[in-house]
CSV table of C-alpha atoms and ligand atoms in Angstrom, one decimal:
chain,number,residue,atom,x,y,z
A,654,UNK,CA,115.5,-21.1,-16.5
A,655,UNK,CA,117.4,-18.5,-14.6
A,656,UNK,CA,116.2,-20.0,-11.2
A,657,UNK,CA,117.4,-23.6,-11.9
A,658,UNK,CA,120.9,-25.1,-11.4
A,659,UNK,CA,123.3,-24.6,-14.3
A,660,UNK,CA,124.6,-28.1,-14.3
A,661,UNK,CA,123.0,-31.6,-14.4
A,662,UNK,CA,124.2,-35.1,-15.0
A,663,UNK,CA,121.8,-35.4,-18.0
A,664,UNK,CA,119.6,-33.0,-19.9
A,665,UNK,CA,116.7,-34.5,-21.9
A,666,UNK,CA,115.3,-32.3,-24.7
A,667,UNK,CA,111.6,-32.9,-25.3
A,668,UNK,CA,109.0,-34.3,-22.9
A,669,UNK,CA,107.3,-36.6,-25.3
A,670,UNK,CA,107.1,-40.4,-24.7
A,671,UNK,CA,110.8,-40.9,-25.5
A,672,UNK,CA,112.1,-38.0,-23.3
A,673,UNK,CA,109.8,-38.7,-20.4
A,674,UNK,CA,110.7,-42.4,-20.3
A,675,UNK,CA,114.5,-41.6,-20.3
A,676,UNK,CA,114.1,-38.8,-17.7
A,677,UNK,CA,112.0,-41.1,-15.4
A,678,UNK,CA,114.5,-44.0,-15.6
A,679,UNK,CA,117.6,-41.8,-15.2
A,680,UNK,CA,116.1,-40.0,-12.2
A,681,UNK,CA,115.2,-43.4,-10.7
A,682,UNK,CA,118.8,-44.5,-11.1
A,683,UNK,CA,120.0,-41.5,-9.1
A,684,UNK,CA,121.1,-39.1,-11.9
A,685,UNK,CA,120.3,-35.4,-11.7
A,686,UNK,CA,118.0,-34.8,-14.7
A,687,UNK,CA,116.6,-31.8,-16.4
A,688,UNK,CA,113.7,-32.5,-18.8
A,689,UNK,CA,113.1,-29.5,-21.1
A,690,UNK,CA,109.8,-29.0,-23.0
A,691,UNK,CA,108.8,-26.2,-25.2
A,692,UNK,CA,105.0,-26.8,-24.7
A,693,UNK,CA,103.0,-24.9,-22.2
A,694,UNK,CA,100.6,-27.5,-20.9
A,695,UNK,CA,102.1,-31.0,-20.4
A,696,UNK,CA,101.5,-33.2,-23.5
A,697,UNK,CA,100.3,-30.1,-25.5
A,698,UNK,CA,102.6,-30.8,-28.4
A,699,UNK,CA,102.1,-34.5,-28.6
A,700,UNK,CA,99.8,-35.8,-31.3
A,701,UNK,CA,99.0,-39.3,-32.7
A,702,UNK,CA,96.3,-41.5,-34.1
A,703,UNK,CA,95.3,-43.5,-31.0
A,704,UNK,CA,96.6,-47.0,-30.5
A,705,UNK,CA,99.6,-47.9,-28.3
A,706,UNK,CA,101.3,-51.3,-27.9
A,707,UNK,CA,101.7,-52.0,-24.2
A,708,UNK,CA,104.5,-54.5,-23.7
A,709,UNK,CA,107.6,-52.3,-24.3
A,710,UNK,CA,106.0,-49.6,-22.1
A,711,UNK,CA,105.4,-52.1,-19.3
A,712,UNK,CA,109.2,-52.6,-19.2
A,713,UNK,CA,109.5,-49.0,-18.1
A,714,UNK,CA,106.3,-48.8,-16.1
A,715,UNK,CA,105.1,-52.3,-15.0
A,716,UNK,CA,102.1,-50.4,-13.4
A,717,UNK,CA,100.9,-49.3,-16.8
A,718,UNK,CA,97.8,-51.4,-16.9
A,719,UNK,CA,96.6,-50.3,-13.5
A,720,UNK,CA,97.6,-46.6,-13.5
A,721,UNK,CA,97.9,-45.2,-17.0
A,722,UNK,CA,95.0,-43.3,-18.7
A,723,UNK,CA,93.9,-46.2,-20.8
A,724,UNK,CA,90.6,-45.6,-22.5
A,725,UNK,CA,89.9,-49.0,-24.0
A,726,UNK,CA,91.9,-52.2,-24.7
A,727,UNK,CA,91.9,-53.0,-28.4
A,728,UNK,CA,89.8,-56.2,-28.8
A,729,UNK,CA,88.8,-55.6,-32.4
A,730,UNK,CA,91.0,-54.8,-35.4
A,731,UNK,CA,89.5,-54.0,-38.7
A,732,UNK,CA,90.9,-53.3,-42.2
A,733,UNK,CA,88.8,-51.8,-44.9
A,734,UNK,CA,89.5,-51.3,-48.6
A,735,UNK,CA,87.5,-48.5,-50.1
A,736,UNK,CA,86.6,-47.8,-53.7
A,737,UNK,CA,84.1,-45.0,-54.0
A,738,UNK,CA,81.1,-46.1,-52.0
A,739,UNK,CA,82.1,-49.8,-52.1
A,740,UNK,CA,83.9,-51.2,-49.1
A,741,UNK,CA,85.6,-54.5,-48.3
A,742,UNK,CA,86.2,-55.1,-44.6
A,743,UNK,CA,87.9,-57.8,-42.5
A,744,UNK,CA,87.8,-58.0,-38.8
A,745,UNK,CA,89.9,-59.7,-36.1
A,746,UNK,CA,88.9,-60.2,-32.5
A,747,UNK,CA,91.0,-61.0,-29.5
A,748,UNK,CA,90.7,-60.9,-25.7
A,749,UNK,CA,94.4,-60.3,-25.0
A,750,UNK,CA,95.6,-56.9,-23.6
A,751,UNK,CA,98.2,-56.3,-26.4
A,752,UNK,CA,97.4,-52.7,-27.3
A,753,UNK,CA,95.2,-49.9,-26.0
A,754,UNK,CA,93.5,-46.7,-27.2
A,755,UNK,CA,94.2,-43.4,-25.4
A,756,UNK,CA,94.8,-39.7,-25.9
A,757,UNK,CA,98.5,-39.1,-26.3
A,758,UNK,CA,98.3,-35.9,-24.4
A,759,UNK,CA,96.9,-37.8,-21.3
A,760,UNK,CA,99.4,-40.6,-21.6
A,761,UNK,CA,102.3,-38.1,-22.0
A,762,UNK,CA,101.1,-36.2,-18.9
A,763,UNK,CA,101.1,-39.4,-17.0
A,764,UNK,CA,104.6,-40.2,-18.1
A,765,UNK,CA,105.9,-36.7,-17.3
A,766,UNK,CA,104.4,-36.8,-13.8
A,767,UNK,CA,106.1,-40.2,-13.3
A,768,UNK,CA,109.5,-38.6,-14.3
A,769,UNK,CA,108.9,-35.7,-11.9
A,770,UNK,CA,107.8,-38.1,-9.2
A,771,UNK,CA,111.2,-39.9,-9.6
A,772,UNK,CA,113.1,-36.7,-9.2
A,773,UNK,CA,113.6,-35.2,-12.7
A,774,UNK,CA,113.2,-31.5,-12.9
A,775,UNK,CA,110.8,-30.3,-15.6
A,776,UNK,CA,111.3,-27.0,-17.3
A,777,UNK,CA,108.2,-26.4,-19.5
A,778,UNK,CA,107.6,-23.5,-21.9
A,779,UNK,CA,111.3,-23.5,-22.5
A,780,UNK,CA,112.5,-24.0,-26.1
A,781,UNK,CA,116.0,-25.3,-26.5
A,782,UNK,CA,117.6,-23.2,-29.2
A,783,UNK,CA,120.9,-24.9,-29.4
A,784,UNK,CA,122.7,-28.0,-28.3
A,785,UNK,CA,126.2,-26.8,-27.3
A,786,UNK,CA,129.4,-28.4,-28.4
A,787,UNK,CA,132.9,-27.9,-27.1
A,788,UNK,CA,136.0,-29.8,-28.4
A,789,UNK,CA,133.7,-32.0,-30.6
A,790,UNK,CA,131.6,-33.1,-27.7
A,791,UNK,CA,128.1,-32.0,-26.6
A,792,UNK,CA,128.3,-30.2,-23.3
A,793,UNK,CA,124.9,-28.7,-22.7
A,794,UNK,CA,122.0,-26.6,-24.1
A,795,UNK,CA,121.1,-23.0,-24.7
A,796,UNK,CA,117.7,-21.4,-24.4
A,797,UNK,CA,117.8,-17.6,-25.0
A,798,UNK,CA,120.7,-16.3,-22.8
A,799,UNK,CA,120.5,-19.3,-20.5
A,800,UNK,CA,123.2,-22.0,-20.8
A,801,UNK,CA,122.9,-25.3,-18.8
A,802,UNK,CA,125.6,-27.9,-18.9
A,803,UNK,CA,125.5,-31.7,-18.6
A,804,UNK,CA,127.6,-34.8,-19.0
A,805,UNK,CA,125.1,-36.0,-21.6
A,806,UNK,CA,122.2,-34.7,-23.6
A,807,UNK,CA,119.4,-36.9,-24.9
A,808,UNK,CA,117.7,-35.5,-28.0
A,809,UNK,CA,114.1,-36.5,-27.9
A,810,UNK,CA,112.8,-33.5,-29.8
A,811,UNK,CA,110.5,-35.5,-32.1
A,812,UNK,CA,110.3,-35.5,-35.9
A,813,UNK,CA,111.2,-31.9,-36.8
A,814,UNK,CA,114.8,-32.3,-35.4
A,815,UNK,CA,115.7,-28.7,-35.8
A,816,UNK,CA,118.4,-29.0,-33.2
A,817,UNK,CA,120.0,-32.0,-34.9
A,818,UNK,CA,119.8,-30.2,-38.2
A,819,UNK,CA,121.6,-27.2,-36.7
A,820,UNK,CA,124.3,-29.5,-35.4
A,821,UNK,CA,124.7,-30.8,-38.9
A,822,UNK,CA,123.9,-34.4,-37.9
A,823,UNK,CA,120.8,-34.7,-40.1
A,824,UNK,CA,119.6,-33.1,-43.3
A,825,UNK,CA,116.5,-30.9,-43.7
A,826,UNK,CA,113.2,-32.8,-43.6
A,827,UNK,CA,112.8,-34.7,-46.9
A,828,UNK,CA,109.2,-35.2,-48.2
A,829,UNK,CA,110.2,-38.7,-49.3
A,830,UNK,CA,110.6,-39.8,-45.7
A,831,UNK,CA,107.7,-38.1,-44.0
A,832,UNK,CA,103.9,-37.9,-44.2
A,833,UNK,CA,101.3,-35.5,-43.0
A,834,UNK,CA,98.8,-36.8,-40.4
A,835,UNK,CA,95.5,-35.1,-39.8
A,836,UNK,CA,93.0,-36.1,-37.2
A,837,UNK,CA,89.6,-35.2,-35.8
A,838,UNK,CA,88.1,-36.2,-32.5
A,839,UNK,CA,84.4,-36.7,-32.6
A,840,UNK,CA,82.2,-36.7,-29.6
A,841,UNK,CA,80.1,-39.7,-30.1
A,842,UNK,CA,79.2,-40.7,-26.5
A,843,UNK,CA,80.2,-43.8,-24.5
A,844,UNK,CA,77.0,-45.9,-25.1
A,845,UNK,CA,76.9,-45.0,-28.8
A,846,UNK,CA,80.5,-46.2,-29.2
A,847,UNK,CA,79.6,-49.5,-27.6
A,848,UNK,CA,76.4,-50.1,-29.6
A,849,UNK,CA,77.6,-48.8,-33.0
A,850,UNK,CA,81.0,-50.5,-33.0
A,851,UNK,CA,79.7,-53.7,-31.2
A,852,UNK,CA,82.0,-53.2,-28.1
A,853,UNK,CA,81.6,-54.0,-24.4
A,854,UNK,CA,82.7,-51.5,-21.7
A,855,UNK,CA,86.5,-51.0,-21.8
A,856,UNK,CA,86.7,-52.8,-25.2
A,857,UNK,CA,88.1,-50.8,-28.1
A,858,UNK,CA,88.5,-50.9,-31.9
A,859,UNK,CA,91.4,-50.0,-34.1
A,860,UNK,CA,90.5,-49.6,-37.8
A,861,UNK,CA,92.9,-49.1,-40.7
A,862,UNK,CA,91.5,-48.0,-44.1
A,863,UNK,CA,93.1,-47.9,-47.5
A,864,UNK,CA,91.9,-46.8,-50.9
A,865,UNK,CA,89.7,-43.9,-52.0
A,866,UNK,CA,89.8,-42.1,-48.6
A,867,UNK,CA,93.2,-40.7,-49.7
A,868,UNK,CA,92.2,-40.3,-53.3
A,869,UNK,CA,95.1,-42.4,-54.5
A,870,UNK,CA,97.8,-40.6,-52.4
A,871,UNK,CA,99.8,-43.3,-50.6
A,872,UNK,CA,98.8,-43.5,-47.0
A,873,UNK,CA,95.6,-44.4,-45.4
A,874,UNK,CA,92.9,-43.6,-42.9
A,875,UNK,CA,92.4,-44.6,-39.2
A,876,UNK,CA,89.6,-44.9,-36.7
A,877,UNK,CA,90.1,-45.5,-33.0
A,878,UNK,CA,87.4,-45.7,-30.3
A,879,UNK,CA,88.3,-43.8,-27.2
A,880,UNK,CA,86.2,-43.8,-24.0
A,881,UNK,CA,83.4,-41.5,-25.3
A,882,UNK,CA,84.9,-40.1,-28.5
A,883,UNK,CA,86.2,-41.4,-31.8
A,884,UNK,CA,89.6,-40.4,-33.3
A,885,UNK,CA,89.6,-40.5,-37.1
A,886,UNK,CA,92.0,-39.2,-39.6
A,887,UNK,CA,94.4,-39.7,-42.5
A,888,UNK,CA,98.1,-40.1,-43.0
A,889,UNK,CA,99.3,-38.9,-46.4
A,890,UNK,CA,102.7,-39.8,-47.6
A,891,UNK,CA,104.4,-36.7,-49.0
A,892,UNK,CA,106.7,-37.5,-51.9
A,893,UNK,CA,108.6,-35.3,-54.3
A,894,UNK,CA,107.3,-37.4,-57.2
A,895,UNK,CA,103.7,-37.0,-56.3
A,896,UNK,CA,104.1,-33.3,-55.5
A,897,UNK,CA,105.7,-32.8,-58.9
A,898,UNK,CA,102.9,-34.8,-60.6
A,899,UNK,CA,100.3,-32.5,-58.9
A,900,UNK,CA,98.7,-35.5,-57.0
A,901,UNK,CA,98.2,-33.3,-54.0
A,902,UNK,CA,95.5,-31.2,-55.8
A,903,UNK,CA,92.8,-32.1,-53.3
A,904,UNK,CA,93.2,-30.0,-50.1
A,905,UNK,CA,93.8,-32.2,-47.1
A,906,UNK,CA,90.7,-30.6,-45.4
A,907,UNK,CA,88.5,-31.8,-48.2
A,908,UNK,CA,90.0,-35.3,-48.0
A,909,UNK,CA,89.3,-35.7,-44.3
A,910,UNK,CA,85.8,-34.2,-44.8
A,911,UNK,CA,85.2,-36.7,-47.6
A,912,UNK,CA,86.2,-39.5,-45.2
A,913,UNK,CA,84.0,-38.1,-42.4
A,914,UNK,CA,81.0,-37.9,-44.8
A,915,UNK,CA,81.6,-41.3,-46.5
A,916,UNK,CA,78.2,-43.2,-46.4
A,917,UNK,CA,79.9,-46.3,-44.9
A,918,UNK,CA,81.6,-44.6,-42.0
A,919,UNK,CA,79.2,-41.7,-41.4
A,920,UNK,CA,76.7,-43.7,-39.3
A,921,UNK,CA,79.4,-44.5,-36.7
A,922,UNK,CA,79.6,-40.8,-35.7
A,923,UNK,CA,76.0,-39.7,-36.5
A,924,UNK,CA,75.1,-36.5,-34.7
A,925,UNK,CA,78.6,-36.2,-33.2
A,926,UNK,CA,80.4,-32.8,-32.9
A,927,UNK,CA,84.1,-32.3,-33.7
A,928,UNK,CA,85.7,-31.6,-30.4
A,929,UNK,CA,89.3,-31.4,-31.6
A,930,UNK,CA,91.4,-31.4,-34.7
A,931,UNK,CA,95.1,-31.3,-35.4
A,932,UNK,CA,97.9,-32.0,-37.8
A,933,UNK,CA,101.4,-33.4,-37.3
A,934,UNK,CA,104.2,-34.9,-39.5
A,935,UNK,CA,105.0,-38.5,-39.1
A,936,UNK,CA,107.8,-40.8,-40.4
A,937,UNK,CA,107.0,-42.8,-43.5
A,938,UNK,CA,110.5,-44.1,-44.4
A,939,UNK,CA,112.2,-45.0,-41.1
A,940,UNK,CA,115.3,-46.3,-42.7
A,941,UNK,CA,116.1,-43.2,-44.8
A,942,UNK,CA,114.9,-40.9,-42.0
A,943,UNK,CA,117.2,-42.4,-39.3
A,944,UNK,CA,120.5,-40.5,-38.5
A,945,UNK,CA,123.7,-42.3,-39.5
A,946,UNK,CA,124.5,-42.9,-35.8
A,947,UNK,CA,122.3,-42.9,-32.6
A,948,UNK,CA,125.2,-41.9,-30.3
A,949,UNK,CA,127.6,-39.1,-30.6
A,950,UNK,CA,130.1,-37.7,-28.0
A,951,UNK,CA,127.9,-36.5,-25.2
A,952,UNK,CA,124.7,-37.0,-27.2
A,953,UNK,CA,122.1,-39.8,-27.6
A,954,UNK,CA,119.1,-39.6,-30.0
A,955,UNK,CA,115.8,-41.2,-29.1
A,956,UNK,CA,112.2,-41.6,-30.4
A,957,UNK,CA,111.0,-40.0,-33.6
A,958,UNK,CA,114.2,-38.0,-33.8
A,959,UNK,CA,116.0,-41.3,-34.2
A,960,UNK,CA,113.6,-42.5,-36.9
A,961,UNK,CA,112.2,-45.2,-34.7
A,962,UNK,CA,108.8,-45.9,-36.0
A,963,UNK,CA,107.1,-48.9,-37.7
A,964,UNK,CA,104.3,-48.2,-40.1
A,965,UNK,CA,102.8,-51.2,-41.8
A,966,UNK,CA,99.5,-49.8,-42.9
A,967,UNK,CA,97.5,-52.0,-40.6
A,968,UNK,CA,99.6,-51.0,-37.6
A,969,UNK,CA,101.6,-48.0,-36.4
A,970,UNK,CA,104.2,-48.2,-33.7
A,971,UNK,CA,105.7,-44.9,-32.6
A,972,UNK,CA,104.9,-44.3,-29.0
A,973,UNK,CA,106.1,-47.7,-27.6
A,974,UNK,CA,109.2,-47.4,-29.7
A,975,UNK,CA,109.9,-43.9,-28.4
A,976,UNK,CA,109.5,-45.1,-24.8
A,977,UNK,CA,111.7,-48.2,-25.4
A,978,UNK,CA,114.4,-46.1,-27.0
A,979,UNK,CA,114.2,-43.7,-24.0
A,980,UNK,CA,114.8,-46.8,-21.8
A,981,UNK,CA,117.8,-47.8,-23.9
A,982,UNK,CA,119.3,-44.3,-23.6
A,983,UNK,CA,118.9,-44.5,-19.8
A,984,UNK,CA,120.5,-47.9,-19.8
A,985,UNK,CA,123.5,-46.6,-21.9
A,986,UNK,CA,124.1,-43.7,-19.6
A,987,UNK,CA,124.0,-46.0,-16.6
A,988,UNK,CA,126.4,-48.4,-18.3
A,989,UNK,CA,128.8,-45.4,-19.0
A,990,UNK,CA,128.6,-44.3,-15.3
A,991,UNK,CA,129.4,-47.9,-14.1
A,992,UNK,CA,132.3,-48.2,-16.6
A,993,UNK,CA,134.4,-45.1,-15.8
A,994,UNK,CA,132.2,-42.2,-17.0
A,995,UNK,CA,130.1,-40.7,-19.7
A,996,UNK,CA,132.8,-40.8,-22.4
A,997,UNK,CA,132.0,-41.3,-26.1
A,998,UNK,CA,133.6,-44.8,-25.9
A,999,UNK,CA,131.1,-45.8,-23.2
A,1000,UNK,CA,128.1,-44.0,-24.7
A,1001,UNK,CA,128.6,-45.8,-28.0
A,1002,UNK,CA,126.9,-48.9,-26.5
A,1003,UNK,CA,123.6,-47.0,-27.2
A,1004,UNK,CA,124.2,-47.4,-30.9
A,1005,UNK,CA,124.5,-51.1,-30.3
A,1006,UNK,CA,121.5,-51.3,-28.0
A,1007,UNK,CA,119.3,-49.7,-30.7
A,1008,UNK,CA,120.7,-51.8,-33.6
A,1009,UNK,CA,120.2,-55.0,-31.6
A,1010,UNK,CA,116.8,-54.0,-30.3
A,1011,UNK,CA,113.5,-55.6,-31.4
A,1012,UNK,CA,112.5,-52.1,-32.9
A,1013,UNK,CA,115.4,-51.8,-35.3
A,1014,UNK,CA,115.1,-55.5,-36.3
A,1015,UNK,CA,111.4,-55.0,-37.0
A,1016,UNK,CA,112.1,-51.9,-39.1
A,1017,UNK,CA,114.7,-53.7,-41.1
A,1018,UNK,CA,112.7,-56.9,-41.4
A,1019,UNK,CA,109.7,-54.9,-42.8
A,1020,UNK,CA,111.7,-52.6,-45.1
A,1021,UNK,CA,109.8,-54.1,-48.1
A,1022,UNK,CA,106.6,-52.7,-46.6
A,1023,UNK,CA,108.0,-49.1,-47.0
A,1024,UNK,CA,108.0,-49.5,-50.7
A,1025,UNK,CA,104.6,-51.0,-50.7
A,1026,UNK,CA,103.1,-48.3,-48.5
A,1027,UNK,CA,104.3,-45.8,-51.0
A,1028,UNK,CA,102.9,-47.8,-53.9
A,1029,UNK,CA,100.0,-46.5,-56.0
A,1030,UNK,CA,99.0,-50.1,-56.7
A,1031,UNK,CA,98.4,-51.0,-53.0
A,1032,UNK,CA,96.7,-47.8,-52.2
A,1033,UNK,CA,94.5,-47.4,-55.2
A,1034,UNK,CA,94.3,-50.4,-57.7
A,1035,UNK,CA,94.1,-53.3,-55.2
A,1036,UNK,CA,91.3,-51.8,-53.2
A,1037,UNK,CA,89.4,-51.3,-56.5
A,1038,UNK,CA,90.2,-54.9,-57.6
A,1039,UNK,CA,89.0,-56.4,-54.4
A,1040,UNK,CA,85.7,-54.4,-54.2
A,1041,UNK,CA,85.1,-55.3,-57.9
A,1042,UNK,CA,85.4,-59.0,-57.1
A,1043,UNK,CA,83.0,-58.5,-54.2
A,1044,UNK,CA,80.6,-56.6,-56.4
A,1045,UNK,CA,80.5,-59.4,-58.9
A,1046,UNK,CA,80.1,-62.0,-56.1
A,1047,UNK,CA,77.3,-60.3,-54.3
A,1048,UNK,CA,75.5,-58.1,-56.7
A,1049,UNK,CA,73.3,-60.1,-59.1
A,1050,UNK,CA,69.8,-59.7,-60.5
A,1051,UNK,CA,69.6,-63.4,-61.5
A,1052,UNK,CA,72.9,-65.2,-62.0
A,1053,UNK,CA,76.0,-64.9,-59.8
A,1054,UNK,CA,79.4,-64.8,-61.4
A,1055,UNK,CA,81.9,-67.6,-60.7
A,1056,UNK,CA,84.6,-66.1,-58.4
A,1057,UNK,CA,87.4,-67.1,-60.8
A,1058,UNK,CA,85.7,-65.3,-63.7
A,1059,UNK,CA,85.0,-62.3,-61.4
A,1060,UNK,CA,88.7,-62.0,-60.6
A,1061,UNK,CA,89.8,-62.4,-64.2
A,1062,UNK,CA,87.3,-59.8,-65.3
A,1063,UNK,CA,88.3,-57.4,-62.5
A,1064,UNK,CA,91.9,-57.8,-63.4
A,1065,UNK,CA,91.2,-57.0,-67.0
A,1066,UNK,CA,89.2,-53.9,-66.0
A,1067,UNK,CA,92.0,-52.7,-63.7
A,1068,UNK,CA,94.7,-53.5,-66.3
A,1069,UNK,CA,96.6,-55.8,-63.8
A,1070,UNK,CA,98.1,-59.0,-65.3
A,1071,UNK,CA,97.7,-62.2,-63.3
A,1072,UNK,CA,101.5,-62.5,-63.1
A,1073,UNK,CA,101.7,-59.0,-61.6
A,1074,UNK,CA,99.0,-59.9,-59.1
A,1075,UNK,CA,100.9,-63.0,-58.0
A,1076,UNK,CA,104.3,-61.3,-57.8
A,1077,UNK,CA,102.9,-58.3,-55.9
A,1078,UNK,CA,100.9,-60.5,-53.5
A,1079,UNK,CA,104.1,-62.4,-52.8
A,1080,UNK,CA,105.9,-59.1,-52.2
A,1081,UNK,CA,103.1,-57.9,-49.9
A,1082,UNK,CA,103.2,-61.1,-47.8
A,1083,UNK,CA,107.0,-61.0,-47.7
A,1084,UNK,CA,107.2,-57.2,-46.9
A,1085,UNK,CA,104.4,-56.8,-44.5
B,745,LIG,C1,98.8,-38.6,-37.3
B,745,LIG,C2,99.7,-39.5,-36.5
B,745,LIG,C3,99.2,-40.7,-36.1
B,745,LIG,C4,100.0,-41.5,-35.3
B,745,LIG,N1,99.5,-42.6,-34.8
B,745,LIG,C5,100.2,-43.4,-33.9
B,745,LIG,C6,99.6,-44.5,-33.3
B,745,LIG,O1,98.4,-44.8,-33.4
B,745,LIG,N2,100.3,-45.3,-32.4
B,745,LIG,C7,101.6,-45.0,-32.1
B,745,LIG,O2,102.3,-45.7,-31.4
B,745,LIG,N3,102.2,-43.9,-32.7
B,745,LIG,C8,101.5,-43.1,-33.6
B,745,LIG,N4,102.1,-42.0,-34.1
B,745,LIG,C9,103.5,-41.7,-33.9
B,745,LIG,C10,103.8,-41.2,-32.5
B,745,LIG,O3,103.0,-40.0,-32.2
B,745,LIG,C11,105.3,-40.8,-32.4
B,745,LIG,O4,106.1,-41.8,-32.8
B,745,LIG,C12,105.7,-40.4,-30.9
B,745,LIG,O5,104.9,-39.4,-30.4
B,745,LIG,C13,107.1,-40.1,-30.8
B,745,LIG,O6,107.5,-39.7,-29.5
B,745,LIG,P1,108.7,-38.8,-29.2
B,745,LIG,O7,108.8,-38.6,-27.8
B,745,LIG,O8,109.9,-39.3,-30.0
B,745,LIG,O9,108.3,-37.4,-30.0
B,745,LIG,P2,107.1,-36.4,-29.7
B,745,LIG,O10,105.9,-37.1,-29.2
B,745,LIG,O11,107.0,-35.6,-30.9
B,745,LIG,O12,107.7,-35.4,-28.5
B,745,LIG,C14,108.7,-34.5,-28.8
B,745,LIG,C15,108.7,-33.4,-27.8
B,745,LIG,O13,109.8,-32.6,-27.9
B,745,LIG,C16,109.4,-31.2,-27.7
B,745,LIG,N5,110.4,-30.4,-28.4
B,745,LIG,C17,110.7,-30.3,-29.7
B,745,LIG,N6,111.7,-29.5,-29.9
B,745,LIG,C18,112.0,-28.9,-28.7
B,745,LIG,C19,112.9,-27.9,-28.3
B,745,LIG,N7,113.7,-27.3,-29.2
B,745,LIG,N8,112.9,-27.5,-27.0
B,745,LIG,C20,112.1,-28.1,-26.1
B,745,LIG,N9,111.2,-29.1,-26.4
B,745,LIG,C21,111.1,-29.5,-27.7
B,745,LIG,C22,108.0,-31.2,-28.4
B,745,LIG,O14,107.2,-30.1,-27.9
B,745,LIG,C23,107.4,-32.5,-28.0
B,745,LIG,O15,106.7,-32.5,-26.8
B,745,LIG,C24,101.3,-41.1,-34.9
B,745,LIG,C25,101.8,-39.9,-35.4
B,745,LIG,C26,101.0,-39.1,-36.1
B,745,LIG,C27,101.5,-37.8,-36.6
């Protein structure tokens, strides 16, 4: 840090997808930009499940499809409900290039290189310890003894938001708004992936799983096929209520092991070795997690730090939202420059940009889903109900049960009234 200039137009904290996109666009627009990242290797600190929606990222990098490290385009989406060893699965197939599977580390490296190529200066292995304020306005950052000033700072520090917490802009992380994600990467081999998952070259699968894999804890499992590996893991919603009830008795390592060894899923990664594993927090209640404002004097908040993530159980959008918010932050700073300077009045357009964006509208439109994702019914009782109906339909020594009777019997066994079923099904359709 001692060898770099002490003043920039913009400082971006965090070289994840949000920070890299903002730094890239600002550098391209001619601003002097410092991108600060605490990780040693590029992308070291960035972790996710595996599937990325392409279109919002193409708005920043139209060359995405040709140049980015895309492992496979998602042509198959599966959803499974698990009850013990019984599993109910639905599958959807498409030819469209809507989303792709990749390693976030590789994608982030590509984005950072783009930002550097456009002229942003990257300072890696540097932890920002403080965002500096003067006269109620953010004026720069401090790392150890080094102070660097800027007209604006973009906070793209991700979910932990220690810097925003120190500024008093957000509260300490609340277990009711975040979940724990754990993931393993299994070396399966390219030809095994294609034959076992029924995929052609470059085709990929995204698989969401609810039910027993989380042993009743709200959340779910995921499987993504990379080029020659499979990413599989769990997202477990942390909640004060469940912690108090002692619902987290099963250790997370035993939950992921139970998932890996489940007889339905195990054959997909037969003889594979675990090449990587990791854990990271993720947002489970974007609305409660969001800061009250996205723009403050001299400061814009982007990506996970801004609570911009959509989690619907069957899909998860964090990376494209992060990139898109980075784009909006760059647009806001450009707007300010063209309208008399980076004053608070001018930067406030960012708040508007976010609230009017497709991301914010999506999050608000699906707010009912947040309640459902945290509901014990959806995660535990409905997978049981569905697999029970399937059992009664398919398993018979002589006579098959009529579906209506199977449903009524399964409802009785699960203690769910038909009225509850209808009203919750309505809520699910409405919320999700
Ligand atoms: C288990 C799991 C599965 C997920 N699955 C998906 C998925 O399938 N698809 C999807 O789109 N999203 C997924 N997500 C969400 C996605 O990973 C995030 O939404 C996305 O990475 C957010 O990007 P970001 O740039 O805001 O933050 P991050 O990617 O977290 O980047 C923040 C960066 O800031 C740096 N930093 C933090 N503090 C400092 C500091 N003080 N000084 C310097 N640098 C700092 C960090 O090192 C990091 O590199 C998943 C997340 C998890 C945990």
